[in-house]
mmCIF file of C-alpha atoms and ligand atoms in Angstrom:
data_model
loop_
_atom_site.group_PDB
_atom_site.id
_atom_site.type_symbol
_atom_site.label_atom_id
_atom_site.label_comp_id
_atom_site.label_asym_id
_atom_site.label_seq_id
_atom_site.Cartn_x
_atom_site.Cartn_y
_atom_site.Cartn_z
ATOM 1 C CA MET A 131 1.570 -15.441 151.471
ATOM 2 C CA PRO A 132 2.567 -12.664 149.012
ATOM 3 C CA PRO A 133 5.590 -13.352 146.830
ATOM 4 C CA SER A 134 8.715 -11.883 148.367
ATOM 5 C CA GLN A 135 11.203 -9.733 146.520
ATOM 6 C CA ASN A 136 13.385 -12.802 146.076
ATOM 7 C CA ASN A 137 10.634 -14.770 144.508
ATOM 8 C CA ARG A 138 9.945 -11.978 142.075
ATOM 9 C CA LEU A 139 13.600 -11.787 141.163
ATOM 10 C CA VAL A 140 13.703 -15.543 140.625
ATOM 11 C CA ALA A 141 10.592 -15.275 138.495
ATOM 12 C CA LEU A 142 12.224 -12.534 136.436
ATOM 13 C CA ILE A 143 15.395 -14.580 135.975
ATOM 14 C CA LEU A 144 13.359 -17.599 134.996
ATOM 15 C CA LEU A 145 11.400 -15.469 132.583
ATOM 16 C CA LEU A 146 14.599 -14.140 131.049
ATOM 17 C CA LYS A 147 16.089 -17.607 130.886
ATOM 18 C CA ASP A 148 13.009 -19.278 129.452
ATOM 19 C CA GLU A 149 11.626 -16.536 127.244
ATOM 20 C CA TRP A 150 14.099 -13.794 126.469
ATOM 21 C CA LEU A 151 17.258 -15.863 125.963
ATOM 22 C CA PRO A 152 15.673 -18.458 123.630
ATOM 23 C CA ALA A 153 14.064 -15.617 121.703
ATOM 24 C CA GLN A 154 17.454 -13.929 121.313
ATOM 25 C CA ARG A 155 19.030 -17.200 120.392
ATOM 26 C CA ASN A 156 16.347 -17.850 117.808
ATOM 27 C CA ARG A 157 16.787 -14.373 116.372
ATOM 28 C CA PHE A 158 20.520 -14.872 116.197
ATOM 29 C CA ASN A 159 20.145 -18.324 114.628
ATOM 30 C CA GLU A 160 17.702 -16.935 112.088
ATOM 31 C CA TRP A 161 20.052 -14.136 111.282
ATOM 32 C CA PHE A 162 23.030 -16.465 111.161
ATOM 33 C CA ASN A 163 21.279 -18.978 108.917
ATOM 34 C CA GLY A 164 20.039 -16.187 106.722
ATOM 35 C CA CYS A 165 23.574 -14.883 106.407
ATOM 36 C CA ARG A 166 24.834 -18.334 105.557
ATOM 37 C CA GLU A 167 22.386 -18.667 102.739
ATOM 38 C CA GLU A 168 22.583 -15.084 101.611
ATOM 39 C CA PRO A 169 25.881 -13.468 102.588
ATOM 40 C CA ILE A 170 24.604 -10.012 101.578
ATOM 41 C CA LEU A 171 22.277 -10.179 104.591
ATOM 42 C CA PHE A 172 25.303 -10.095 106.823
ATOM 43 C CA TRP A 173 26.394 -6.812 105.284
ATOM 44 C CA GLU A 174 22.864 -5.442 105.399
ATOM 45 C CA THR A 175 22.673 -5.898 109.149
ATOM 46 C CA PRO A 176 23.110 -2.270 110.365
ATOM 47 C CA LYS A 177 25.166 -3.270 113.419
ATOM 48 C CA VAL A 178 27.627 -5.153 111.235
ATOM 49 C CA ARG A 179 27.740 -2.411 108.640
ATOM 50 C CA TYR A 180 28.322 0.454 111.060
ATOM 51 C CA GLY A 181 30.692 -1.685 113.062
ATOM 52 C CA THR A 182 32.708 -2.266 109.906
ATOM 53 C CA TYR A 183 32.638 1.439 109.060
ATOM 54 C CA THR A 184 33.871 2.282 112.542
ATOM 55 C CA VAL A 185 36.631 -0.306 112.506
ATOM 56 C CA GLY A 186 37.556 0.682 108.946
ATOM 57 C CA GLY A 187 37.652 4.363 109.881
ATOM 58 C CA ILE A 188 39.831 3.723 112.906
ATOM 59 C CA THR A 189 42.146 1.537 110.826
ATOM 60 C CA ALA A 190 42.383 4.223 108.128
ATOM 61 C CA LEU A 191 43.173 6.900 110.725
ATOM 62 C CA TRP A 192 45.773 4.685 112.310
ATOM 63 C CA LEU A 193 47.299 3.970 108.890
ATOM 64 C CA ILE A 194 47.431 7.676 108.010
ATOM 65 C CA THR A 195 49.037 8.481 111.344
ATOM 66 C CA TRP A 196 51.547 5.714 110.819
ATOM 67 C CA LEU A 197 52.298 6.817 107.243
ATOM 68 C CA VAL A 198 52.729 10.459 108.222
ATOM 69 C CA GLY A 199 54.947 9.342 111.087
ATOM 70 C CA SER A 200 57.106 7.269 108.777
ATOM 71 C CA PHE A 201 57.636 10.226 106.435
ATOM 72 C CA VAL A 202 59.030 12.394 109.207
ATOM 73 C CA PRO A 203 62.635 11.293 109.495
ATOM 74 C CA ALA A 204 63.159 9.896 112.945
ATOM 75 C CA PRO A 205 66.538 10.621 114.469
ATOM 76 C CA PRO A 206 68.887 7.704 113.866
ATOM 77 C CA LYS A 207 69.234 5.440 116.852
ATOM 78 C CA ASN A 208 72.927 6.120 117.203
ATOM 79 C CA ALA A 209 72.528 9.888 116.706
ATOM 80 C CA ARG A 210 74.822 11.713 119.014
ATOM 81 C CA PRO A 211 73.614 14.806 120.779
ATOM 82 C CA ARG A 212 74.485 17.986 118.938
ATOM 83 C CA ALA A 213 78.174 18.654 119.400
ATOM 84 C CA THR A 214 78.873 21.480 121.798
ATOM 85 C CA THR A 215 82.583 20.864 121.993
ATOM 86 C CA ALA A 216 85.428 21.020 119.555
ATOM 87 C CA SER A 217 88.836 19.436 119.378
ATOM 88 C CA TYR A 218 91.768 21.787 119.756
ATOM 89 C CA HIS A 219 95.292 21.024 118.686
ATOM 90 C CA VAL A 220 97.707 21.883 121.431
ATOM 91 C CA THR A 221 101.488 21.889 121.376
ATOM 92 C CA CYS A 222 103.643 22.098 124.456
ATOM 93 C CA ASP A 223 105.679 25.305 124.431
ATOM 94 C CA ARG A 224 108.662 23.821 126.231
ATOM 95 C CA ASN A 225 111.619 23.273 123.941
ATOM 96 C CA ASP A 226 112.544 19.999 125.623
ATOM 97 C CA CYS A 227 108.985 18.673 125.336
ATOM 98 C CA GLY A 228 107.094 19.978 122.296
ATOM 99 C CA HIS A 229 104.341 17.388 122.839
ATOM 100 C CA HIS A 230 101.381 17.681 120.474
ATOM 101 C CA PHE A 231 97.964 16.602 121.741
ATOM 102 C CA LEU A 232 94.232 17.178 121.330
ATOM 103 C CA ILE A 233 91.798 18.521 123.872
ATOM 104 C CA ASP A 234 87.989 18.645 123.721
ATOM 105 C CA ARG A 235 86.603 21.923 124.954
ATOM 106 C CA LYS A 236 83.535 24.038 124.457
ATOM 107 C CA PHE A 237 83.273 26.012 121.246
ATOM 108 C CA GLY A 238 85.212 29.227 121.488
ATOM 109 C CA PHE A 239 87.485 27.894 124.220
ATOM 110 C CA ASP A 240 90.383 30.306 124.675
ATOM 111 C CA ASP A 241 91.787 29.528 128.098
ATOM 112 C CA PHE A 242 95.323 28.652 127.044
ATOM 113 C CA PRO A 243 97.841 27.585 128.167
ATOM 114 C CA VAL A 244 96.575 24.183 129.289
ATOM 115 C CA VAL A 245 98.422 21.471 131.160
ATOM 116 C CA CYS A 246 100.619 19.315 128.952
ATOM 117 C CA PRO A 247 99.894 15.625 129.665
ATOM 118 C CA LYS A 248 103.545 14.712 129.049
ATOM 119 C CA CYS A 249 105.482 17.163 131.186
ATOM 120 C CA HIS A 250 102.540 18.225 133.415
ATOM 121 C CA LYS A 251 103.357 21.905 133.067
ATOM 122 C CA GLU A 252 100.865 24.534 132.101
ATOM 123 C CA THR A 253 102.613 25.103 128.804
ATOM 124 C CA GLY A 254 100.176 23.750 126.212
ATOM 125 C CA ARG A 255 99.343 26.416 123.662
ATOM 126 C CA GLN A 256 96.911 26.159 120.788
ATOM 127 C CA SER A 257 98.826 25.087 117.732
ATOM 128 C CA MET A 258 98.184 25.776 114.094
ATOM 129 C CA ARG A 259 98.781 23.884 110.958
ATOM 130 C CA CYS A 260 101.619 25.093 108.826
ATOM 131 C CA LEU A 261 101.236 24.187 105.180
ATOM 132 C CA SER A 262 104.633 25.449 104.032
ATOM 133 C CA SER A 263 106.854 23.170 102.010
ATOM 134 C CA GLN A 264 109.126 22.916 105.011
ATOM 135 C CA CYS A 265 106.510 22.009 107.630
ATOM 136 C CA LYS A 266 104.166 20.045 105.300
ATOM 137 C CA GLY A 267 101.002 20.365 107.382
ATOM 138 C CA LYS A 268 102.691 19.951 110.730
ATOM 139 C CA TYR A 269 101.050 21.428 113.817
ATOM 140 C CA VAL A 270 103.234 24.246 115.057
ATOM 141 C CA LEU A 271 103.031 26.976 117.624
ATOM 142 C CA PRO A 272 102.210 30.353 116.163
ATOM 143 C CA ALA A 273 104.573 33.245 116.505
ATOM 144 C CA GLU A 274 103.839 36.849 115.797
ATOM 145 C CA ARG A 275 105.619 38.902 113.181
ATOM 146 C CA ASP A 276 104.427 42.369 112.157
ATOM 147 C CA GLY A 277 101.116 41.712 113.906
ATOM 148 C CA LYS A 278 100.487 38.534 111.891
ATOM 149 C CA LYS A 279 100.490 34.978 113.077
ATOM 150 C CA VAL A 280 103.318 33.042 111.500
ATOM 151 C CA CYS A 281 104.805 29.622 111.950
ATOM 152 C CA SER A 282 107.300 29.615 114.792
ATOM 153 C CA GLU A 283 109.395 27.029 112.956
ATOM 154 C CA CYS A 284 109.615 28.255 109.358
ATOM 155 C CA GLY A 285 108.198 31.768 109.543
ATOM 156 C CA ALA A 286 105.509 31.171 106.937
ATOM 157 C CA ALA A 287 101.989 32.447 107.499
ATOM 158 C CA ALA A 288 100.312 29.680 109.515
ATOM 159 C CA ARG A 289 96.777 28.575 108.968
ATOM 160 C CA VAL A 290 94.432 27.785 111.834
ATOM 161 C CA ALA A 291 93.900 24.068 112.107
ATOM 162 C CA GLY A 292 90.723 22.887 110.447
HETATM 163 ZN ZN1 ZN B 112 105.052 19.253 127.533
HETATM 164 ZN ZN1 ZN B 113 106.049 26.180 109.310
#
C-alpha cells in the first residue's frame, strides 16, 4: 500500500520535529553559548547587528520628530479661539435712566441704538470715555459740536473708549 498524503505529511512533520528543530536548537545553543563566552559574537551576528541598526534608526527618527514637535509651540490648552467680538460701552440715552452697560458684538458693530437692559427701551447708544477733569474717565454719550464729537456732559472733546 503506497503511503498516503497524510502519511507523507506526518513523515515531514516528524522529520522537522526530529531533525530540523533539534538542529536549530543546537545552532541557537551554540550561538548563545558562544555569545555568553564572547559577548562580541552577539554583536557580530548580522541579524542582531542589523536589527539594532533598524531599531536605533527608528528610535532616532522618532526622537527627532518628537524634538522638532516640542520646538513648535503648541497652542496652550486653555487658548481661546481668536476673538471675533469686542466689548462696547453703551449708555442709555434716557435722562431718567442713563444706565451704563457693556455688550459683546462683532468687530465694527454699528447697529445702535440697542435695547437697554434696565428700562428695556431701544435707547442704548455707544458711549465714550471723557477724560476731562470734570468727568474723570467717565463713560458719557457723545454730542456733536461743530462737526466734532464732544462730551454731552462737560463739552470737552471725548475720546473713544479703549
Ligand atoms: Zn435705560
Ligand atoms: Zn465730559
